[in-house]
PDB file of C-alpha atoms and ligand atoms in Angstrom:
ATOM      1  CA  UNK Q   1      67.486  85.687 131.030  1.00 78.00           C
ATOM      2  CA  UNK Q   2      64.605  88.456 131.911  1.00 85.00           C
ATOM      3  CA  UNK Q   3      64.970  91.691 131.392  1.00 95.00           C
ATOM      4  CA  UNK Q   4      68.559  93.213 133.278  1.00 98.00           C
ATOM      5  CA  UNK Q   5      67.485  96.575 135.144  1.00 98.00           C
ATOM      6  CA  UNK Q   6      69.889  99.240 135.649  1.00 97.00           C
ATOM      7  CA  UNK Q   7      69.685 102.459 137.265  1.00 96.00           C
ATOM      8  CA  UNK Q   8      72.525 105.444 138.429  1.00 96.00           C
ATOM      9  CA  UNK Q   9      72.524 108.344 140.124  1.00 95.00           C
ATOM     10  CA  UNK Q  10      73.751 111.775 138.494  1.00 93.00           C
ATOM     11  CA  UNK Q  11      77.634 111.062 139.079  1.00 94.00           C
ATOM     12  CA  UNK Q  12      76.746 107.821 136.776  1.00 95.00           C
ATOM     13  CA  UNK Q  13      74.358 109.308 133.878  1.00 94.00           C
ATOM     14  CA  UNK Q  14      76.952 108.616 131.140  1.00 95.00           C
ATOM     15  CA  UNK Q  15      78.283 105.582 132.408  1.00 97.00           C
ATOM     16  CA  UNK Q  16      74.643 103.898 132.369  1.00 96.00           C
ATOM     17  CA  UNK Q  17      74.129 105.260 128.960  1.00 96.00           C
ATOM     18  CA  UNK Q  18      77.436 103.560 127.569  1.00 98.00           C
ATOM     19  CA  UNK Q  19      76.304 100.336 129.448  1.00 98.00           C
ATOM     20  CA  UNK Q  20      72.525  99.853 128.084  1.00 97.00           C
ATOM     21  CA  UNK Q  21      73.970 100.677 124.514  1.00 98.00           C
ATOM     22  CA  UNK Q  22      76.474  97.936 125.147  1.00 98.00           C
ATOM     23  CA  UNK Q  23      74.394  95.431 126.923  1.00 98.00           C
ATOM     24  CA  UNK Q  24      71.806  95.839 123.944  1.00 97.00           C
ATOM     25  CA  UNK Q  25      73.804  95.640 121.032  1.00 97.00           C
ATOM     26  CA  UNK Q  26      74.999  92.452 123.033  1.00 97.00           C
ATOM     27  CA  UNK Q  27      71.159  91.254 122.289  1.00 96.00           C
ATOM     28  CA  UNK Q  28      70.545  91.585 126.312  1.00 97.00           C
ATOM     29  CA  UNK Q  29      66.827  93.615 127.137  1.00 97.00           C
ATOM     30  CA  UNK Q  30      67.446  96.512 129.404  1.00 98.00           C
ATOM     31  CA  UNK Q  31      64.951  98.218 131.543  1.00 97.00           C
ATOM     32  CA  UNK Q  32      66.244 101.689 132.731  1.00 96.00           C
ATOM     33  CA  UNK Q  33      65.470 103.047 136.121  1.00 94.00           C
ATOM     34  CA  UNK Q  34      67.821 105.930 136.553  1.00 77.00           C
ATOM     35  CA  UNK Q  35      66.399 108.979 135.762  1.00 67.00           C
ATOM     36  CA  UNK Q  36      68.782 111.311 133.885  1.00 68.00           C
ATOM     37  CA  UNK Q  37      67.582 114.189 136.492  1.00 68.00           C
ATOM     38  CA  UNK Q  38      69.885 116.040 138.420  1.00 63.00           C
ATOM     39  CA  UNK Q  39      70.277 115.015 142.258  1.00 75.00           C
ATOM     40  CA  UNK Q  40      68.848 111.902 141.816  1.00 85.00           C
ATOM     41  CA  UNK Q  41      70.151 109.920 145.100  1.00 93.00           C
ATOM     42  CA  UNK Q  42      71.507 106.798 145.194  1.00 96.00           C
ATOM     43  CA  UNK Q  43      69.752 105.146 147.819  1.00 96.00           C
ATOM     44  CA  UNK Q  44      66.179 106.372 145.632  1.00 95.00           C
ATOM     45  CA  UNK Q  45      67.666 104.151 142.531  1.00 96.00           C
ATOM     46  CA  UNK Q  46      69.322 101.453 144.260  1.00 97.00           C
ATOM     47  CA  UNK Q  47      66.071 100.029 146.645  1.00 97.00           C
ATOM     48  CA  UNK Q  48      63.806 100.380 143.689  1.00 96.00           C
ATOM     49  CA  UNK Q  49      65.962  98.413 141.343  1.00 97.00           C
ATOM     50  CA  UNK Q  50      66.875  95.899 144.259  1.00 98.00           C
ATOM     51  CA  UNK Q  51      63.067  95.451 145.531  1.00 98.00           C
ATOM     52  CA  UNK Q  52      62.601  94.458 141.340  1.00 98.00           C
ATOM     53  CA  UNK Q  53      65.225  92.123 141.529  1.00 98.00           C
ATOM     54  CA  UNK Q  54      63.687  91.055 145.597  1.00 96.00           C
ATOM     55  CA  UNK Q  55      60.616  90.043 144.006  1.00 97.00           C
ATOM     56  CA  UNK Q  56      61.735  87.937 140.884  1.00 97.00           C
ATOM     57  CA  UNK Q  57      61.307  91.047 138.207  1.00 97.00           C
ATOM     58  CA  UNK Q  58      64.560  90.681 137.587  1.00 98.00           C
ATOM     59  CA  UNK Q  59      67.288  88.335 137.898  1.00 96.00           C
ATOM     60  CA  UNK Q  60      70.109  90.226 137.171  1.00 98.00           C
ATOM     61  CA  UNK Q  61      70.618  94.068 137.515  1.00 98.00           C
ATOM     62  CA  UNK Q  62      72.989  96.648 137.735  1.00 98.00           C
ATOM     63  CA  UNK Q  63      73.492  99.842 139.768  1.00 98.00           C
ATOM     64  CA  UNK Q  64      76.243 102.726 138.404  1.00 97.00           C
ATOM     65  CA  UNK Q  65      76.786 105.682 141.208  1.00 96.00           C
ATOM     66  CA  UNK Q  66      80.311 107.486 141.999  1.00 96.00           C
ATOM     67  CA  UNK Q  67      82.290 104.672 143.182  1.00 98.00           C
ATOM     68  CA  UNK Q  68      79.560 101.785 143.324  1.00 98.00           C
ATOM     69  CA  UNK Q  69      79.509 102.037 146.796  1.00 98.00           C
ATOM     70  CA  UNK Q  70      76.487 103.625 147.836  1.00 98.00           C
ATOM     71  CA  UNK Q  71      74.225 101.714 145.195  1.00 98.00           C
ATOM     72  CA  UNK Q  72      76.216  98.391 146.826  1.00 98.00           C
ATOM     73  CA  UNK Q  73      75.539  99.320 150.451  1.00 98.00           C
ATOM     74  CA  UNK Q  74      71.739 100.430 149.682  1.00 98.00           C
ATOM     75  CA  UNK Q  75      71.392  97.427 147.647  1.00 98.00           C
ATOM     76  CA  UNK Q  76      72.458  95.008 150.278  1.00 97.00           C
ATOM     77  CA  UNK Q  77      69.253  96.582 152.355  1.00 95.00           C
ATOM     78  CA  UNK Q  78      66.680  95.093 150.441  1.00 96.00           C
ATOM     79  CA  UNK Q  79      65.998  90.997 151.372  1.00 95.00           C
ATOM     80  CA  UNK Q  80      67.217  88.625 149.101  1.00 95.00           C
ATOM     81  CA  UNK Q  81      69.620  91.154 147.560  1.00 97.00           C
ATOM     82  CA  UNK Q  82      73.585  90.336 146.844  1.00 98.00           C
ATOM     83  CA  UNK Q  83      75.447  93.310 145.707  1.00 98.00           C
ATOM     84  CA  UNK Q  84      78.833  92.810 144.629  1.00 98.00           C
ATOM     85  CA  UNK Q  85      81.026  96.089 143.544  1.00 98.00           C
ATOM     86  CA  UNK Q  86      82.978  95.209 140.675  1.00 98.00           C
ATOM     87  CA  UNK Q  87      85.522  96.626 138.798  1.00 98.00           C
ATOM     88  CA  UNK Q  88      87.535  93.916 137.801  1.00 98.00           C
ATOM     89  CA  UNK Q  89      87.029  91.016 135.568  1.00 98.00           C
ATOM     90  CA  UNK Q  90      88.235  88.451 138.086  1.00 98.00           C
ATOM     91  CA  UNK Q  91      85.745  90.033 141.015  1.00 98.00           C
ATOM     92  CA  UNK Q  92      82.757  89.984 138.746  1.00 98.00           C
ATOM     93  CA  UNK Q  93      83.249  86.613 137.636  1.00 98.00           C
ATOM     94  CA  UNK Q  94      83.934  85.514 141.503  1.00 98.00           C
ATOM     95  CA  UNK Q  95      80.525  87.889 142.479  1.00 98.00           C
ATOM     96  CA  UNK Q  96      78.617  85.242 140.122  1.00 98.00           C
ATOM     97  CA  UNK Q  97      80.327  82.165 140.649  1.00 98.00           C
ATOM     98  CA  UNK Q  98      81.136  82.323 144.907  1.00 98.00           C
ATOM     99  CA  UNK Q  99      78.396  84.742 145.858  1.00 98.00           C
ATOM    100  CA  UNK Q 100      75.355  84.562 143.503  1.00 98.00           C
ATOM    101  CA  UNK Q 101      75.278  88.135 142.949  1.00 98.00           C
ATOM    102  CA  UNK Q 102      72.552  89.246 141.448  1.00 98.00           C
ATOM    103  CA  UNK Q 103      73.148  92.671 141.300  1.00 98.00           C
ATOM    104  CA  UNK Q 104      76.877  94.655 139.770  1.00 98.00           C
ATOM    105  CA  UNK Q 105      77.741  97.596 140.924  1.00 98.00           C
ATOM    106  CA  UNK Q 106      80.442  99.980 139.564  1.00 98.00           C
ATOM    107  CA  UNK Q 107      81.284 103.339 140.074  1.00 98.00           C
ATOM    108  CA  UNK Q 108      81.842 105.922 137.100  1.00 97.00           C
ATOM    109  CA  UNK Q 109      84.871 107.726 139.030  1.00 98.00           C
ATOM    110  CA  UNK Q 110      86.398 104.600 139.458  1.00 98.00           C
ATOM    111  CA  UNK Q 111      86.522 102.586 135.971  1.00 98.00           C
ATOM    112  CA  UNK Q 112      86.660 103.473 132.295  1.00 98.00           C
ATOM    113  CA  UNK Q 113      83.798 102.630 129.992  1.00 98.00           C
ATOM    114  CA  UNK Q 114      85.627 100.241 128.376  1.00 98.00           C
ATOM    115  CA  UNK Q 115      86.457  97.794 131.107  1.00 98.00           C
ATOM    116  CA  UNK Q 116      83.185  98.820 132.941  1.00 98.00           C
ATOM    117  CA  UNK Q 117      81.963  97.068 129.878  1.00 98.00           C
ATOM    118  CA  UNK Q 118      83.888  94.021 130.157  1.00 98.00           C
ATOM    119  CA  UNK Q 119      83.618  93.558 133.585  1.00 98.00           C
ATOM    120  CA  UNK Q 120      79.547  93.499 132.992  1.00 98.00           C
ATOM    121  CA  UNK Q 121      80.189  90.676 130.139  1.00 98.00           C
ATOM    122  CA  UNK Q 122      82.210  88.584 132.573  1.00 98.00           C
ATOM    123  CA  UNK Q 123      79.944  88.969 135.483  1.00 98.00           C
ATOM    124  CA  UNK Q 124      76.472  88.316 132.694  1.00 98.00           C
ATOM    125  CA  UNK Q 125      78.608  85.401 131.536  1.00 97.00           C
ATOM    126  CA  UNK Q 126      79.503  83.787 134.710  1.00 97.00           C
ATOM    127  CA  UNK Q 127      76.826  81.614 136.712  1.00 97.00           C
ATOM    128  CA  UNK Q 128      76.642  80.406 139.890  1.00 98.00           C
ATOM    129  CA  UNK Q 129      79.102  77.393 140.446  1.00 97.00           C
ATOM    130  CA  UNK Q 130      76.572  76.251 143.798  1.00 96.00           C
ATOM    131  CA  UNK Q 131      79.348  72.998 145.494  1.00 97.00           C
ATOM    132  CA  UNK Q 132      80.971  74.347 148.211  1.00 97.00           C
ATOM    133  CA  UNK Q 133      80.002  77.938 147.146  1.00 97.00           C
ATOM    134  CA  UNK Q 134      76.106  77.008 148.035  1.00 98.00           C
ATOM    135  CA  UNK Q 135      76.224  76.439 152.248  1.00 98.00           C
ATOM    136  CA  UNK Q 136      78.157  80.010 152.157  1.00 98.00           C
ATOM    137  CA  UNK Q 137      75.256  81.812 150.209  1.00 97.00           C
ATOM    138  CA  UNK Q 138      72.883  80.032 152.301  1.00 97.00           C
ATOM    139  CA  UNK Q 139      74.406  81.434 155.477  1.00 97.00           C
ATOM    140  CA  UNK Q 140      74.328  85.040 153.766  1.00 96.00           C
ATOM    141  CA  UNK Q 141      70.448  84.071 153.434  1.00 95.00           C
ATOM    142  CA  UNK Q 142      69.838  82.650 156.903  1.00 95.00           C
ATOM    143  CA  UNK Q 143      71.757  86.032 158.254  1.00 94.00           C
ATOM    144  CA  UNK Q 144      69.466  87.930 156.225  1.00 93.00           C
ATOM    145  CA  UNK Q 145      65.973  85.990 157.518  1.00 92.00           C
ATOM    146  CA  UNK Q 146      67.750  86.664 161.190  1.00 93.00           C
ATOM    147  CA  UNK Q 147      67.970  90.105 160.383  1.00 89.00           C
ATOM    148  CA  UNK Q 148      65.456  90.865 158.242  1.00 81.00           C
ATOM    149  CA  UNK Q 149      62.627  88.502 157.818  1.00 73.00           C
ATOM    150  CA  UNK Q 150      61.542  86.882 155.122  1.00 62.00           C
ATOM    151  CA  UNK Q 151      63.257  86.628 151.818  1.00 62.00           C
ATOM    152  CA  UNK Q 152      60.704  87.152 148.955  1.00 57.00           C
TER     153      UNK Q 152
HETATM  154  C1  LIG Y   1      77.391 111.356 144.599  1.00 53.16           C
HETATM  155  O1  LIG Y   1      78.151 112.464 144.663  1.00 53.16           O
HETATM  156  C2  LIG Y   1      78.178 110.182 145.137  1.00 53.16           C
HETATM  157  O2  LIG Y   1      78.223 110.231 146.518  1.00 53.16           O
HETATM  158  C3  LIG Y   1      77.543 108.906 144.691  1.00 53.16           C
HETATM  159  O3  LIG Y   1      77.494 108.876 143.297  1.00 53.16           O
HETATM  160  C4  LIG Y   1      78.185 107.613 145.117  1.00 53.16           C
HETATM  161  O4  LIG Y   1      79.539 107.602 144.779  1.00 53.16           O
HETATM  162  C5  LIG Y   1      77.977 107.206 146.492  1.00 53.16           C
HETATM  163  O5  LIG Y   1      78.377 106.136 146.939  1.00 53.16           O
END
């Protein structure tokens, strides 16, 4: 797996923190784009880490604002991009597995560190299961060509 890139906002400073210690000591490489700056906004961290993950930089990443739902709608922006908010085990195994989500998001206001951790293990764990799963995802890409242009 390349490099995972994750990135917050200021509401999810701490959160990211507890993540890339976890997600290293895990033996995963972590390249952080959240700046630990105050007023950082969401949408600013969420289309720079999606255009990486847009253009093949990387193939997984993950996003950490208030509630995960800005960095998930911003996310979703960006060509290519499937954001999936997660914060549950079963929902981040079914982001990987149904939708070939290559991006978590989670919100610090929302989860604990401790299950925002294993909801990231179940969701790095988890690959796409393509069968009946793969026409769907191609329809999310043909939607996004219609809409969008090109995927990268
Ligand atoms: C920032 O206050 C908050 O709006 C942001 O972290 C996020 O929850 C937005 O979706």
């Amino acid at each position: 797996m390349k490099k995972i890139g994750i990135g917050a906002d200021g509401a999810a400073t701490q959160l990211k923190g507890t993540l890339i210690e976890y997600l290293e000591e895990a033996g995963y490489e972590v390249e952080d784009y959240g700046s630990e700056a105050e007023g950082v906004d969401y949408p600013d961290v969420a289309v720079e880490v999606a255009e990486a993950v847009a253009s093949g930089e990387h193939d997984r990443a993950i996003l950490c604002c208030g509630t995960g739902l800005g960095m998930s709608i911003t996310a979703n922006k960006v060509p290519g991009v499937r954001a999936a908010q997660c914060h549950d085990v079963y929902s981040a195994e079914r982001a990987r597995k149904s939708n070939n989500a290559q991006v978590l998001t989670m919100g610090a206001r929302v989860i604990g560190p401790e299950l925002a951790k294993t909801v990231v293990g179940a969701w790095l764990e988890s690959e796409f299961a393509g069968g009946g799963s793969a026409p769907k995802v191609a329809k999310i890409e043909e939607i996004d060509r219609r809409y969008n242009g090109a995927i990268r």
